[in-house]
Tab-separated table of C-alpha atoms and ligand atoms in Angstrom:
chain	number	residue	atom	x	y	z
A	1	MET	CA	19.199	20.216	94.581
A	2	THR	CA	18.245	23.510	96.339
A	3	THR	CA	16.087	24.505	99.302
A	4	SER	CA	15.072	28.182	99.027
A	5	GLY	CA	18.303	29.159	97.303
A	6	PHE	CA	20.588	26.845	99.297
A	7	ASP	CA	22.586	24.206	97.378
A	8	ILE	CA	22.250	20.911	99.163
A	9	ARG	CA	25.281	18.643	99.450
A	10	PRO	CA	24.076	15.691	101.539
A	11	THR	CA	26.567	13.767	103.659
A	12	ALA	CA	27.750	10.414	102.327
A	13	HIS	CA	27.949	9.181	105.940
A	14	PRO	CA	24.679	9.943	107.764
A	15	THR	CA	24.513	8.883	111.410
A	16	ASP	CA	23.009	5.437	111.862
A	17	PRO	CA	19.348	5.972	112.945
A	18	ALA	CA	19.801	3.663	115.964
A	19	ILE	CA	22.778	5.719	117.168
A	20	ARG	CA	20.885	8.968	116.529
A	21	GLU	CA	17.970	7.703	118.653
A	22	GLN	CA	20.403	6.797	121.439
A	23	ILE	CA	21.856	10.323	121.322
A	24	LEU	CA	18.385	11.913	121.325
A	25	GLY	CA	17.495	9.859	124.404
A	26	ASN	CA	20.339	11.388	126.442
A	27	ALA	CA	21.471	14.505	124.631
A	28	GLY	CA	22.582	16.781	127.495
A	29	PHE	CA	23.512	20.198	126.111
A	30	GLY	CA	25.855	20.937	123.203
A	31	ARG	CA	27.619	17.569	123.096
A	32	TYR	CA	26.384	16.076	119.808
A	33	PHE	CA	25.854	17.605	116.391
A	34	THR	CA	23.653	16.744	113.444
A	35	ASP	CA	24.824	15.519	110.026
A	36	HIS	CA	24.799	18.869	108.208
A	37	MET	CA	25.470	22.583	108.593
A	38	ALA	CA	24.284	25.612	106.639
A	39	HIS	CA	26.795	28.089	105.252
A	40	ILE	CA	26.729	31.465	103.486
A	41	ARG	CA	29.861	33.326	102.414
A	42	TRP	CA	30.285	37.103	102.352
A	43	THR	CA	32.962	39.165	100.682
A	44	ALA	CA	33.146	42.948	100.517
A	45	ASP	CA	33.039	42.745	96.709
A	46	ALA	CA	30.319	40.125	96.167
A	47	GLY	CA	28.150	40.466	99.322
A	48	TRP	CA	26.340	37.336	100.552
A	49	HIS	CA	26.633	34.346	98.201
A	50	GLY	CA	27.337	30.615	98.046
A	51	ARG	CA	24.317	29.521	100.116
A	52	GLU	CA	24.712	25.809	100.866
A	53	VAL	CA	23.912	23.002	103.259
A	54	ARG	CA	26.887	20.686	103.499
A	55	PRO	CA	28.092	17.813	105.691
A	56	TYR	CA	28.880	18.830	109.281
A	57	GLY	CA	32.639	18.900	109.782
A	58	PRO	CA	35.749	20.882	110.690
A	59	LEU	CA	36.338	24.277	109.104
A	60	THR	CA	39.548	25.053	107.254
A	61	LEU	CA	40.860	28.394	108.472
A	62	ASP	CA	44.176	30.035	107.783
A	63	PRO	CA	46.087	30.514	111.083
A	64	ALA	CA	46.037	34.252	110.299
A	65	ALA	CA	42.207	34.372	109.941
A	66	ALA	CA	41.048	37.565	111.671
A	67	VAL	CA	38.605	35.830	114.020
A	68	LEU	CA	41.428	33.849	115.624
A	69	HIS	CA	43.252	37.020	116.635
A	70	TYR	CA	40.745	39.771	117.292
A	71	GLY	CA	37.586	37.831	118.047
A	72	GLN	CA	35.436	39.404	115.316
A	73	GLU	CA	32.584	36.919	115.844
A	74	ILE	CA	28.904	36.867	116.770
A	75	PHE	CA	26.355	34.113	117.387
A	76	GLU	CA	22.734	33.330	118.175
A	77	GLY	CA	20.809	30.625	120.024
A	78	VAL	CA	17.497	29.382	118.619
A	79	LYS	CA	15.573	26.160	119.260
A	80	ALA	CA	13.516	23.870	117.025
A	81	TYR	CA	10.575	22.147	118.754
A	82	ARG	CA	8.701	19.063	117.593
A	83	HIS	CA	4.915	19.349	117.965
A	84	ALA	CA	2.598	16.420	118.641
A	85	ASP	CA	1.706	16.100	114.930
A	86	GLY	CA	5.408	15.674	114.043
A	87	SER	CA	5.858	19.169	112.545
A	88	VAL	CA	8.890	21.246	113.618
A	89	TRP	CA	8.658	24.894	114.673
A	90	THR	CA	10.849	27.662	115.985
A	91	PHE	CA	10.087	30.588	118.271
A	92	ARG	CA	10.314	34.283	117.291
A	93	PRO	CA	13.274	33.788	114.901
A	94	GLU	CA	12.831	37.321	113.533
A	95	LYS	CA	13.835	38.615	117.008
A	96	ASN	CA	17.043	36.595	116.835
A	97	ALA	CA	17.652	37.791	113.266
A	98	GLU	CA	17.191	41.404	114.396
A	99	ARG	CA	19.566	40.941	117.360
A	100	PHE	CA	22.070	39.211	115.059
A	101	ARG	CA	22.089	42.343	112.880
A	102	ALA	CA	22.528	44.580	115.946
A	103	SER	CA	25.454	42.388	117.054
A	104	ALA	CA	26.881	42.509	113.497
A	105	ARG	CA	26.788	46.317	113.473
A	106	ARG	CA	28.620	46.484	116.813
A	107	LEU	CA	31.305	44.012	115.699
A	108	ALA	CA	31.670	45.640	112.237
A	109	LEU	CA	30.395	42.498	110.523
A	110	PRO	CA	27.974	42.449	107.567
A	111	GLU	CA	24.230	42.287	108.322
A	112	LEU	CA	22.260	39.194	107.337
A	113	SER	CA	18.617	39.577	106.226
A	114	ASP	CA	15.667	37.849	107.941
A	115	GLU	CA	15.239	35.898	104.719
A	116	ASP	CA	18.762	34.431	104.881
A	117	PHE	CA	18.693	33.946	108.665
A	118	ILE	CA	15.370	32.096	108.717
A	119	GLY	CA	16.065	30.528	105.278
A	120	SER	CA	19.268	28.968	106.628
A	121	LEU	CA	17.377	27.410	109.561
A	122	LYS	CA	14.768	25.982	107.181
A	123	ALA	CA	17.395	24.689	104.740
A	124	LEU	CA	19.293	22.921	107.542
A	125	LEU	CA	16.105	21.473	109.031
A	126	ALA	CA	15.054	20.179	105.607
A	127	GLN	CA	18.059	17.829	105.889
A	128	ASP	CA	18.264	17.184	109.623
A	129	SER	CA	14.666	17.217	110.904
A	130	ALA	CA	15.050	13.637	112.186
A	131	TRP	CA	17.405	15.129	114.798
A	132	VAL	CA	14.584	17.094	116.466
A	133	PRO	CA	13.664	14.982	119.495
A	134	THR	CA	10.060	14.037	120.247
A	135	PRO	CA	9.513	15.273	123.813
A	136	ARG	CA	8.152	12.711	126.211
A	137	ASP	CA	5.870	13.877	129.035
A	138	GLY	CA	7.048	17.173	130.519
A	139	GLU	CA	10.489	16.973	128.880
A	140	GLU	CA	11.991	20.069	127.276
A	141	THR	CA	14.039	18.340	124.581
A	142	SER	CA	14.606	20.292	121.381
A	143	LEU	CA	17.173	20.854	118.663
A	144	TYR	CA	19.353	23.818	119.626
A	145	LEU	CA	20.389	25.826	116.554
A	146	ARG	CA	23.550	27.881	116.704
A	147	PRO	CA	23.929	30.456	113.889
A	148	PHE	CA	27.317	32.202	113.986
A	149	MET	CA	29.412	34.532	111.865
A	150	ILE	CA	33.215	34.752	111.770
A	151	ALA	CA	35.801	37.052	110.191
A	152	SER	CA	37.729	34.721	107.894
A	153	GLU	CA	40.034	37.036	105.974
A	154	THR	CA	43.733	36.149	106.236
A	155	PHE	CA	45.560	39.207	107.562
A	156	LEU	CA	46.942	40.528	110.814
A	157	GLY	CA	46.009	44.204	110.594
A	158	VAL	CA	43.280	45.427	112.948
A	159	ARG	CA	40.378	46.405	110.671
A	160	PRO	CA	37.020	44.855	109.740
A	161	SER	CA	37.444	41.663	107.756
A	162	LYS	CA	36.540	41.776	104.054
A	163	GLU	CA	35.716	38.063	104.101
A	164	VAL	CA	33.143	36.583	106.440
A	165	ASP	CA	31.503	33.172	106.815
A	166	TYR	CA	28.106	32.491	108.369
A	167	TYR	CA	27.202	28.993	109.553
A	168	VAL	CA	24.364	27.256	111.367
A	169	ILE	CA	25.108	24.106	113.310
A	170	ALA	CA	22.542	22.114	115.310
A	171	SER	CA	22.757	20.128	118.519
A	172	PRO	CA	20.040	18.059	120.214
A	173	ALA	CA	19.400	19.506	123.671
A	174	GLY	CA	17.880	18.535	126.989
A	175	ALA	CA	17.998	20.718	130.122
A	176	TYR	CA	20.875	23.221	130.131
A	177	PHE	CA	21.804	22.605	133.761
A	178	LYS	CA	22.966	19.117	134.707
A	179	GLY	CA	20.463	18.688	137.525
A	180	GLY	CA	17.467	19.564	135.270
A	181	VAL	CA	15.044	22.193	136.542
A	182	LYS	CA	16.072	22.651	140.140
A	183	PRO	CA	17.072	25.935	141.774
A	184	VAL	CA	20.582	27.053	140.821
A	185	SER	CA	23.056	28.865	143.028
A	186	ILE	CA	24.564	32.124	141.832
A	187	TRP	CA	27.985	33.586	142.615
A	188	LEU	CA	28.036	37.378	142.820
A	189	SER	CA	31.188	38.475	141.031
A	190	SER	CA	33.065	41.266	142.760
A	191	ASN	CA	36.358	40.924	140.870
A	192	TYR	CA	35.012	40.996	137.329
A	193	LYS	CA	32.638	42.984	135.156
A	194	ARG	CA	30.934	41.649	132.055
A	195	ALA	CA	30.217	44.877	130.182
A	196	ALA	CA	30.668	48.650	130.330
A	197	PRO	CA	28.726	51.537	128.740
A	198	GLY	CA	29.698	51.872	125.090
A	199	GLY	CA	31.133	48.341	125.078
A	200	THR	CA	29.722	45.156	123.574
A	201	GLY	CA	27.359	44.076	126.392
A	202	TYR	CA	24.209	44.080	124.243
A	203	ALA	CA	25.876	42.210	121.388
A	204	LYS	CA	25.932	38.431	121.348
A	205	CYS	CA	29.627	38.112	120.632
A	206	GLY	CA	32.027	35.418	121.760
A	207	GLY	CA	34.172	37.983	123.604
A	208	ASN	CA	31.425	38.679	126.167
A	209	TYR	CA	31.263	35.006	127.020
A	210	ALA	CA	35.071	34.649	127.071
A	211	ALA	CA	35.157	37.577	129.500
A	212	SER	CA	32.674	35.811	131.794
A	213	LEU	CA	34.692	32.609	132.117
A	214	ALA	CA	37.159	33.654	134.833
A	215	ALA	CA	34.156	34.749	136.925
A	216	GLN	CA	32.367	31.484	136.093
A	217	LYS	CA	35.460	29.572	137.297
A	218	GLU	CA	35.290	31.563	140.540
A	219	ALA	CA	31.601	30.611	140.798
A	220	GLU	CA	32.406	26.927	140.380
A	221	ALA	CA	35.200	27.156	142.954
A	222	HIS	CA	32.457	28.282	145.368
A	223	GLN	CA	30.141	25.418	144.299
A	224	CYS	CA	27.858	27.800	142.390
A	225	ASP	CA	26.210	27.052	139.036
A	226	GLN	CA	26.360	30.526	137.497
A	227	VAL	CA	27.788	33.968	138.020
A	228	ALA	CA	25.877	37.279	138.346
A	229	PHE	CA	27.412	40.574	137.247
A	230	LEU	CA	26.869	44.087	138.596
A	231	ASP	CA	27.239	47.226	136.469
A	232	ALA	CA	30.735	48.486	135.769
A	233	VAL	CA	30.179	52.130	136.758
A	234	GLU	CA	28.560	52.050	140.202
A	235	ASN	CA	29.078	48.365	141.073
A	236	ARG	CA	25.523	48.391	142.341
A	237	TRP	CA	22.982	47.569	139.646
A	238	ILE	CA	22.213	43.979	138.760
A	239	GLU	CA	22.870	43.222	135.112
A	240	GLU	CA	22.682	39.564	134.173
A	241	LEU	CA	24.235	36.130	134.584
A	242	GLY	CA	27.030	34.725	132.420
A	243	GLY	CA	24.518	33.602	129.786
A	244	MET	CA	21.016	34.419	131.068
A	245	ASN	CA	18.780	37.354	132.031
A	246	LEU	CA	17.312	37.726	135.544
A	247	PHE	CA	13.783	38.334	136.881
A	248	PHE	CA	12.591	39.246	140.400
A	249	VAL	CA	9.023	38.563	141.574
A	250	TYR	CA	7.515	40.519	144.505
A	251	LYS	CA	4.743	39.498	146.886
A	252	ASP	CA	2.525	42.306	145.541
A	253	GLY	CA	2.663	40.897	141.984
A	254	ARG	CA	5.373	43.055	140.442
A	255	ILE	CA	7.876	41.247	138.239
A	256	VAL	CA	11.051	43.238	137.675
A	257	THR	CA	13.921	42.749	135.230
A	258	PRO	CA	16.931	45.029	134.756
A	259	GLN	CA	16.229	47.594	132.043
A	260	LEU	CA	18.187	47.506	128.782
A	261	THR	CA	20.918	50.114	128.923
A	262	GLY	CA	23.279	48.748	126.290
A	263	THR	CA	25.203	46.563	128.713
A	264	ILE	CA	22.624	43.759	128.917
A	265	LEU	CA	21.758	41.156	126.299
A	266	GLU	CA	18.262	41.723	124.885
A	267	GLY	CA	17.033	38.187	125.551
A	268	VAL	CA	14.186	36.855	123.402
A	269	THR	CA	13.013	34.771	126.372
A	270	ARG	CA	13.268	37.901	128.559
A	271	ASP	CA	11.049	39.820	126.136
A	272	SER	CA	8.546	36.947	125.910
A	273	ILE	CA	8.308	36.647	129.708
A	274	LEU	CA	7.598	40.364	130.018
A	275	GLU	CA	4.535	39.755	127.823
A	276	LEU	CA	3.438	36.411	129.275
A	277	ALA	CA	3.716	37.751	132.845
A	278	ARG	CA	0.603	39.878	132.289
A	279	GLU	CA	-1.379	36.718	131.519
A	280	GLU	CA	-0.346	35.462	134.971
A	281	GLY	CA	-1.709	38.641	136.554
A	282	LEU	CA	1.782	40.011	137.210
A	283	THR	CA	2.838	43.622	136.569
A	284	PRO	CA	6.075	43.744	134.597
A	285	GLU	CA	8.644	46.475	135.255
A	286	GLU	CA	11.888	47.116	133.409
A	287	ARG	CA	14.079	49.288	135.617
A	288	HIS	CA	17.337	49.433	137.534
A	289	ILE	CA	17.410	47.009	140.425
A	290	SER	CA	20.235	47.199	142.933
A	291	ILE	CA	21.972	44.470	144.854
A	292	ASP	CA	20.727	46.187	148.037
A	293	GLU	CA	17.125	45.865	146.813
A	294	TRP	CA	17.760	42.117	146.352
A	295	ARG	CA	19.224	41.943	149.904
A	296	GLU	CA	16.396	43.967	151.483
A	297	GLY	CA	13.656	42.117	149.588
A	298	ALA	CA	15.179	38.789	150.600
A	299	ALA	CA	15.268	39.807	154.254
A	300	SER	CA	11.804	41.416	154.426
A	301	GLY	CA	10.032	38.616	152.553
A	302	GLU	CA	8.754	41.069	149.887
A	303	LEU	CA	10.880	39.372	147.217
A	304	VAL	CA	9.389	35.924	146.727
A	305	GLU	CA	11.201	34.617	143.632
A	306	VAL	CA	14.314	35.153	141.564
A	307	PHE	CA	14.739	33.291	138.298
A	308	ALA	CA	17.035	33.223	135.288
A	309	CYS	CA	15.945	32.825	131.694
A	310	GLY	CA	17.369	32.297	128.233
A	311	THR	CA	16.888	30.196	125.122
A	312	ALA	CA	19.178	27.478	126.454
A	313	ALA	CA	18.096	27.690	130.105
A	314	VAL	CA	14.358	28.442	129.462
A	315	VAL	CA	13.266	29.515	132.989
A	316	THR	CA	15.442	28.387	135.874
A	317	PRO	CA	14.783	29.331	139.525
A	318	VAL	CA	17.619	30.868	141.528
A	319	GLY	CA	18.003	29.239	144.958
A	320	GLU	CA	20.655	31.423	146.549
A	321	LEU	CA	23.104	34.237	145.901
A	322	VAL	CA	26.579	33.647	147.270
A	323	SER	CA	29.464	36.110	147.709
A	324	GLU	CA	32.653	36.277	149.808
A	325	ASP	CA	30.769	37.318	152.941
A	326	GLU	CA	27.131	36.384	152.447
A	327	ARG	CA	24.739	33.642	151.477
A	328	LEU	CA	21.420	35.197	150.477
A	329	ARG	CA	18.188	33.192	150.514
A	330	LEU	CA	14.673	34.568	150.204
A	331	SER	CA	12.873	34.584	153.557
A	332	GLY	CA	9.578	34.832	151.652
A	333	ASP	CA	10.478	32.121	149.080
A	334	ASN	CA	7.228	30.890	147.529
A	335	GLY	CA	8.802	27.755	146.028
A	336	GLY	CA	9.232	29.255	142.557
A	337	GLU	CA	5.520	29.296	141.804
A	338	TYR	CA	5.608	31.973	139.080
A	339	ALA	CA	8.822	30.649	137.519
A	340	LYS	CA	7.052	27.293	137.135
A	341	ARG	CA	3.913	28.877	135.695
A	342	LEU	CA	5.774	31.111	133.267
A	343	ARG	CA	8.002	28.220	132.218
A	344	THR	CA	4.950	26.059	131.508
A	345	ARG	CA	3.238	28.899	129.630
A	346	LEU	CA	6.323	29.412	127.466
A	347	LEU	CA	6.927	25.712	126.800
A	348	ASP	CA	3.239	25.111	126.014
A	349	LEU	CA	3.483	27.793	123.343
A	350	GLN	CA	6.782	26.558	121.950
A	351	TYR	CA	5.630	22.928	121.771
A	352	GLY	CA	2.292	23.873	120.216
A	353	ARG	CA	0.215	22.837	123.246
A	354	SER	CA	-1.434	26.266	123.500
A	355	GLU	CA	-2.763	28.690	120.928
A	356	ASP	CA	-0.120	30.893	119.280
A	357	LYS	CA	-2.159	34.125	119.499
A	358	ARG	CA	0.800	36.395	118.770
A	359	GLY	CA	2.182	34.577	115.719
A	360	TRP	CA	5.427	33.772	117.584
A	361	LEU	CA	5.943	30.397	115.885
A	362	THR	CA	7.524	29.783	112.463
A	363	ARG	CA	7.359	26.369	110.857
A	364	LEU	CA	10.748	24.907	109.946
A	365	ALA	CA	9.857	21.377	108.791
B	1	COI	C1	21.318	30.780	124.758
B	1	COI	O1	20.565	30.787	125.717
B	1	COI	O2	20.932	30.429	123.633
B	1	COI	C2	22.728	31.186	124.872
B	1	COI	O3	23.338	31.476	123.886
B	1	COI	C3	23.395	31.202	126.193
B	1	COI	C4	24.458	30.189	126.407
B	1	COI	C5	24.718	30.156	127.887
B	1	COI	C6	24.159	28.815	125.939
């Protein structure tokens, strides 16, 4: 059996539907996985081949596989949403496919076409669409799809792998943060940097996230949910959080996000918010924003909202910024009014509750 060029090998042990429903009712984030995964193999000689959907399960890797030593790996985050009529859709997958290719180029991995990237999501969903939760009122449940690519050649020399495997796994997801959508607290990292000019900051590679973990541990030690990074050169410009982009809303209607300089992840949610903000009457600006501007705006009341965004986190308000010697709250805090509106606007689009004027949705099942 094939789905758009993918051989289908269905599991002999599908999850009992009653257990699946129980999982979907309380999924959390990234704890449970569906019955299948998609896979495509690449070798330097044969290119991409062996498209298949097979039972979800452990990978067999030689202990000398390149990815285990030098971290030659990239990934993506995409969600599948169930609409009221039961159909399943995803949001701007060609943007993720494009970013995946940019990440691949930076990590010296082979590039995957839109056709294979989106085809793999469709092939997996053809088997596992029952795992896409039906959102109840106001819930943001979805099936989180995690495409990733690893260097699987067995050798210890430092050079690009000549064997690579691409997979897509899927995990039912509720809110990313444990407390749901309530303001999160942010630790301002002074000991660590996430990315430097010429480095891998714009690529979605495991190493960037590994490098954020010591800072994230520091954040948690200070009872903060997430960590914010400043630029590596001047230690002054706000970049992003450990796994989310940042937005700043001003009383006069400007909405500012740090500009893309190669050290920031080009978030698909970030890009979408820049467009949707205009529909809320806001004026988007992509530019450098310094930690002093955050401090001054917080004190003067000009800065009325800060929020984080990403595929996993959607739109999440930031309550306070904490560092060794300060605790920064917005004196002009408007209660996260625009974060709420933009979040609703985005979710309404993704769940098919508003008209998709820009053709941002792709049907998966
Ligand atoms: C996403 O938002 O999809 C990410 O990959 C970020 C990660 C913190 C889950």
